[in-house]
Amino acid sequence: MTNSLSELQLHEVEIHYKRPVLNDKLKIKSSENSVRLLRQFIDTKRIDYKEFFWVLLLNNNNQLLGISEIAMGTTNGVTVNIKEVFQLALLTNATSIIVAHNHPSGKLTASDSDKRITQKLKKASKLLDLTLLDHLIITSEDFMSYSDSKWE
């Protein structure tokens, strides 16, 4: 059975965006500031239990547009849907993002997997004219910032 174009029901895709009131938005000024805001959003009782991955969405004045939990993993890792990170960035009209995940082990050393996902995010950000400002690794006690450590 073949359908001609005239028989198909086509749906228009529309984008609706209303910029939030900027006076109400928090401004990100440093990695410490990012972590403090993130800790207000996340359930800190769960970060020693399993890995989570979050994205902070920012405008070009580094004002926070929103925070989203992208994924929940296991004690040993989390699978990140990069597509979802950028869907959120585009839908909120963000110009930059900060990503973060936790290490239940308490270790602040970036794994090879952490480094690979950061490189993928940096590459994809450039294609979409977005800036990846930082990748944070947090534990109950402390945090590590890729940006502060010169993206090593």
mmCIF file of C-alpha atoms in Angstrom:
data_model
loop_
_atom_site.group_PDB
_atom_site.id
_atom_site.type_symbol
_atom_site.label_atom_id
_atom_site.label_comp_id
_atom_site.label_asym_id
_atom_site.label_seq_id
_atom_site.Cartn_x
_atom_site.Cartn_y
_atom_site.Cartn_z
ATOM 1 C CA MET A 1 0.000 0.000 0.000
ATOM 2 C CA THR A 2 1.564 3.306 -1.023
ATOM 3 C CA ASN A 3 0.455 6.682 0.185
ATOM 4 C CA SER A 4 0.756 9.726 -1.957
ATOM 5 C CA LEU A 5 1.874 12.982 -0.420
ATOM 6 C CA SER A 6 -1.685 14.307 -0.630
ATOM 7 C CA GLU A 7 -2.919 11.383 1.481
ATOM 8 C CA LEU A 8 -0.376 11.881 4.282
ATOM 9 C CA GLN A 9 -1.288 13.971 7.261
ATOM 10 C CA LEU A 10 1.604 16.395 7.818
ATOM 11 C CA HIS A 11 2.301 18.148 11.106
ATOM 12 C CA GLU A 12 4.075 21.455 11.393
ATOM 13 C CA VAL A 13 6.756 21.652 14.067
ATOM 14 C CA GLU A 14 6.735 24.915 15.973
ATOM 15 C CA ILE A 15 9.139 26.301 18.539
ATOM 16 C CA HIS A 16 7.758 28.465 21.316
ATOM 17 C CA TYR A 17 10.106 30.169 23.716
ATOM 18 C CA LYS A 18 9.474 32.753 26.394
ATOM 19 C CA ARG A 19 12.590 34.168 27.961
ATOM 20 C CA PRO A 20 12.476 34.038 31.774
ATOM 21 C CA VAL A 21 12.552 37.299 33.702
ATOM 22 C CA LEU A 22 16.268 38.009 33.925
ATOM 23 C CA ASN A 23 16.165 39.884 37.226
ATOM 24 C CA ASP A 24 15.076 36.647 38.891
ATOM 25 C CA LYS A 25 17.964 34.598 37.476
ATOM 26 C CA LEU A 26 21.043 33.587 39.411
ATOM 27 C CA LYS A 27 24.397 34.421 37.843
ATOM 28 C CA ILE A 28 27.177 31.824 37.659
ATOM 29 C CA LYS A 29 30.517 33.442 38.498
ATOM 30 C CA SER A 30 32.798 30.500 39.310
ATOM 31 C CA SER A 31 32.986 26.736 39.642
ATOM 32 C CA GLU A 32 32.361 27.094 43.389
ATOM 33 C CA ASN A 33 29.232 29.090 42.621
ATOM 34 C CA SER A 34 28.067 26.401 40.153
ATOM 35 C CA VAL A 35 28.525 23.635 42.706
ATOM 36 C CA ARG A 36 26.715 25.613 45.411
ATOM 37 C CA LEU A 37 23.702 26.099 43.095
ATOM 38 C CA LEU A 38 23.797 22.471 41.976
ATOM 39 C CA ARG A 39 23.828 21.217 45.572
ATOM 40 C CA GLN A 40 20.642 23.235 46.205
ATOM 41 C CA PHE A 41 18.953 21.463 43.291
ATOM 42 C CA ILE A 42 20.087 17.862 43.715
ATOM 43 C CA ASP A 43 19.241 15.351 46.424
ATOM 44 C CA THR A 44 22.596 15.321 48.226
ATOM 45 C CA LYS A 45 21.533 12.203 50.162
ATOM 46 C CA ARG A 46 21.731 10.198 46.901
ATOM 47 C CA ILE A 47 25.164 11.223 45.587
ATOM 48 C CA ASP A 48 26.971 8.525 47.574
ATOM 49 C CA TYR A 49 24.536 5.909 46.271
ATOM 50 C CA LYS A 50 24.759 6.027 42.463
ATOM 51 C CA GLU A 51 25.966 8.293 39.660
ATOM 52 C CA PHE A 52 23.846 11.099 38.242
ATOM 53 C CA PHE A 53 24.498 13.520 35.381
ATOM 54 C CA TRP A 54 23.168 17.093 35.316
ATOM 55 C CA VAL A 55 23.279 20.068 32.977
ATOM 56 C CA LEU A 56 23.125 23.736 33.940
ATOM 57 C CA LEU A 57 21.753 25.913 31.144
ATOM 58 C CA LEU A 58 22.975 29.508 30.908
ATOM 59 C CA ASN A 59 22.354 32.593 28.807
ATOM 60 C CA ASN A 60 25.162 34.726 27.382
ATOM 61 C CA ASN A 61 25.308 36.705 30.640
ATOM 62 C CA ASN A 62 25.964 33.465 32.586
ATOM 63 C CA GLN A 63 22.552 33.660 34.194
ATOM 64 C CA LEU A 64 21.025 30.326 35.094
ATOM 65 C CA LEU A 65 18.077 29.417 32.887
ATOM 66 C CA GLY A 66 17.610 25.998 34.459
ATOM 67 C CA ILE A 67 19.092 22.769 35.770
ATOM 68 C CA SER A 68 18.137 19.306 34.602
ATOM 69 C CA GLU A 69 18.995 15.775 35.676
ATOM 70 C CA ILE A 70 19.921 14.053 32.418
ATOM 71 C CA ALA A 71 20.628 10.552 33.683
ATOM 72 C CA MET A 72 20.778 8.250 36.674
ATOM 73 C CA GLY A 73 23.210 5.351 36.554
ATOM 74 C CA THR A 74 24.702 2.765 38.864
ATOM 75 C CA THR A 75 27.356 2.840 41.550
ATOM 76 C CA ASN A 76 30.013 2.519 38.832
ATOM 77 C CA GLY A 77 28.836 4.881 36.110
ATOM 78 C CA VAL A 78 26.131 6.728 34.230
ATOM 79 C CA THR A 79 25.196 6.652 30.547
ATOM 80 C CA VAL A 80 24.744 10.139 29.152
ATOM 81 C CA ASN A 81 22.367 10.904 26.309
ATOM 82 C CA ILE A 82 24.232 13.780 24.657
ATOM 83 C CA LYS A 83 21.271 14.428 22.403
ATOM 84 C CA GLU A 84 19.122 15.251 25.456
ATOM 85 C CA VAL A 85 21.733 17.718 26.758
ATOM 86 C CA PHE A 86 21.588 19.677 23.520
ATOM 87 C CA GLN A 87 17.804 19.377 23.148
ATOM 88 C CA LEU A 88 17.491 21.175 26.470
ATOM 89 C CA ALA A 89 20.094 23.776 25.506
ATOM 90 C CA LEU A 90 18.299 24.541 22.254
ATOM 91 C CA LEU A 91 14.810 24.565 23.795
ATOM 92 C CA THR A 92 15.876 27.035 26.502
ATOM 93 C CA ASN A 93 17.840 29.181 24.029
ATOM 94 C CA ALA A 94 20.953 28.669 26.170
ATOM 95 C CA THR A 95 24.270 29.954 24.877
ATOM 96 C CA SER A 96 26.411 27.949 27.270
ATOM 97 C CA ILE A 97 26.204 24.888 29.467
ATOM 98 C CA ILE A 98 27.922 23.412 32.481
ATOM 99 C CA VAL A 99 27.690 19.666 32.981
ATOM 100 C CA ALA A 100 28.228 17.811 36.220
ATOM 101 C CA HIS A 101 28.177 14.319 37.595
ATOM 102 C CA ASN A 102 28.979 12.711 40.909
ATOM 103 C CA HIS A 103 31.364 9.970 41.977
ATOM 104 C CA PRO A 104 29.829 7.843 44.756
ATOM 105 C CA SER A 105 33.318 6.496 45.519
ATOM 106 C CA GLY A 106 34.378 9.935 46.747
ATOM 107 C CA LYS A 107 37.292 10.047 44.284
ATOM 108 C CA LEU A 108 37.670 13.293 42.356
ATOM 109 C CA THR A 109 39.836 11.813 39.616
ATOM 110 C CA ALA A 110 38.313 11.916 36.133
ATOM 111 C CA SER A 111 37.989 8.499 34.510
ATOM 112 C CA ASP A 112 38.742 7.797 30.846
ATOM 113 C CA SER A 113 34.994 7.684 30.298
ATOM 114 C CA ASP A 114 34.617 11.126 31.923
ATOM 115 C CA LYS A 115 37.307 12.508 29.613
ATOM 116 C CA ARG A 116 35.667 10.981 26.518
ATOM 117 C CA ILE A 117 32.222 12.399 27.301
ATOM 118 C CA THR A 118 33.746 15.825 27.958
ATOM 119 C CA GLN A 119 35.476 15.790 24.571
ATOM 120 C CA LYS A 120 32.252 14.718 22.827
ATOM 121 C CA LEU A 121 30.335 17.497 24.553
ATOM 122 C CA LYS A 122 32.988 20.096 23.643
ATOM 123 C CA LYS A 123 32.947 19.024 20.003
ATOM 124 C CA ALA A 124 29.152 18.990 19.742
ATOM 125 C CA SER A 125 28.901 22.348 21.536
ATOM 126 C CA LYS A 126 31.077 23.991 18.910
ATOM 127 C CA LEU A 127 28.896 22.620 16.116
ATOM 128 C CA LEU A 128 25.813 24.152 17.738
ATOM 129 C CA ASP A 129 27.531 27.461 18.568
ATOM 130 C CA LEU A 130 27.272 26.758 22.300
ATOM 131 C CA THR A 131 30.009 26.972 24.904
ATOM 132 C CA LEU A 132 30.763 24.163 27.321
ATOM 133 C CA LEU A 133 31.987 26.235 30.273
ATOM 134 C CA ASP A 134 32.835 23.403 32.642
ATOM 135 C CA HIS A 135 32.444 19.761 33.602
ATOM 136 C CA LEU A 136 32.211 19.274 37.349
ATOM 137 C CA ILE A 137 32.733 16.090 39.325
ATOM 138 C CA ILE A 138 31.182 16.281 42.769
ATOM 139 C CA THR A 139 31.277 14.155 45.890
ATOM 140 C CA SER A 140 29.646 14.613 49.286
ATOM 141 C CA GLU A 141 32.689 16.481 50.519
ATOM 142 C CA ASP A 142 34.251 18.283 47.567
ATOM 143 C CA PHE A 143 34.334 18.832 43.801
ATOM 144 C CA MET A 144 36.689 18.962 40.830
ATOM 145 C CA SER A 145 36.338 21.392 37.928
ATOM 146 C CA TYR A 146 37.693 20.574 34.460
ATOM 147 C CA SER A 147 37.838 24.282 33.696
ATOM 148 C CA ASP A 148 39.808 25.123 36.860
ATOM 149 C CA SER A 149 42.252 22.303 36.091
ATOM 150 C CA LYS A 150 42.717 23.579 32.495
ATOM 151 C CA TRP A 151 40.642 20.776 30.872
ATOM 152 C CA GLU A 152 43.199 18.036 31.516
#
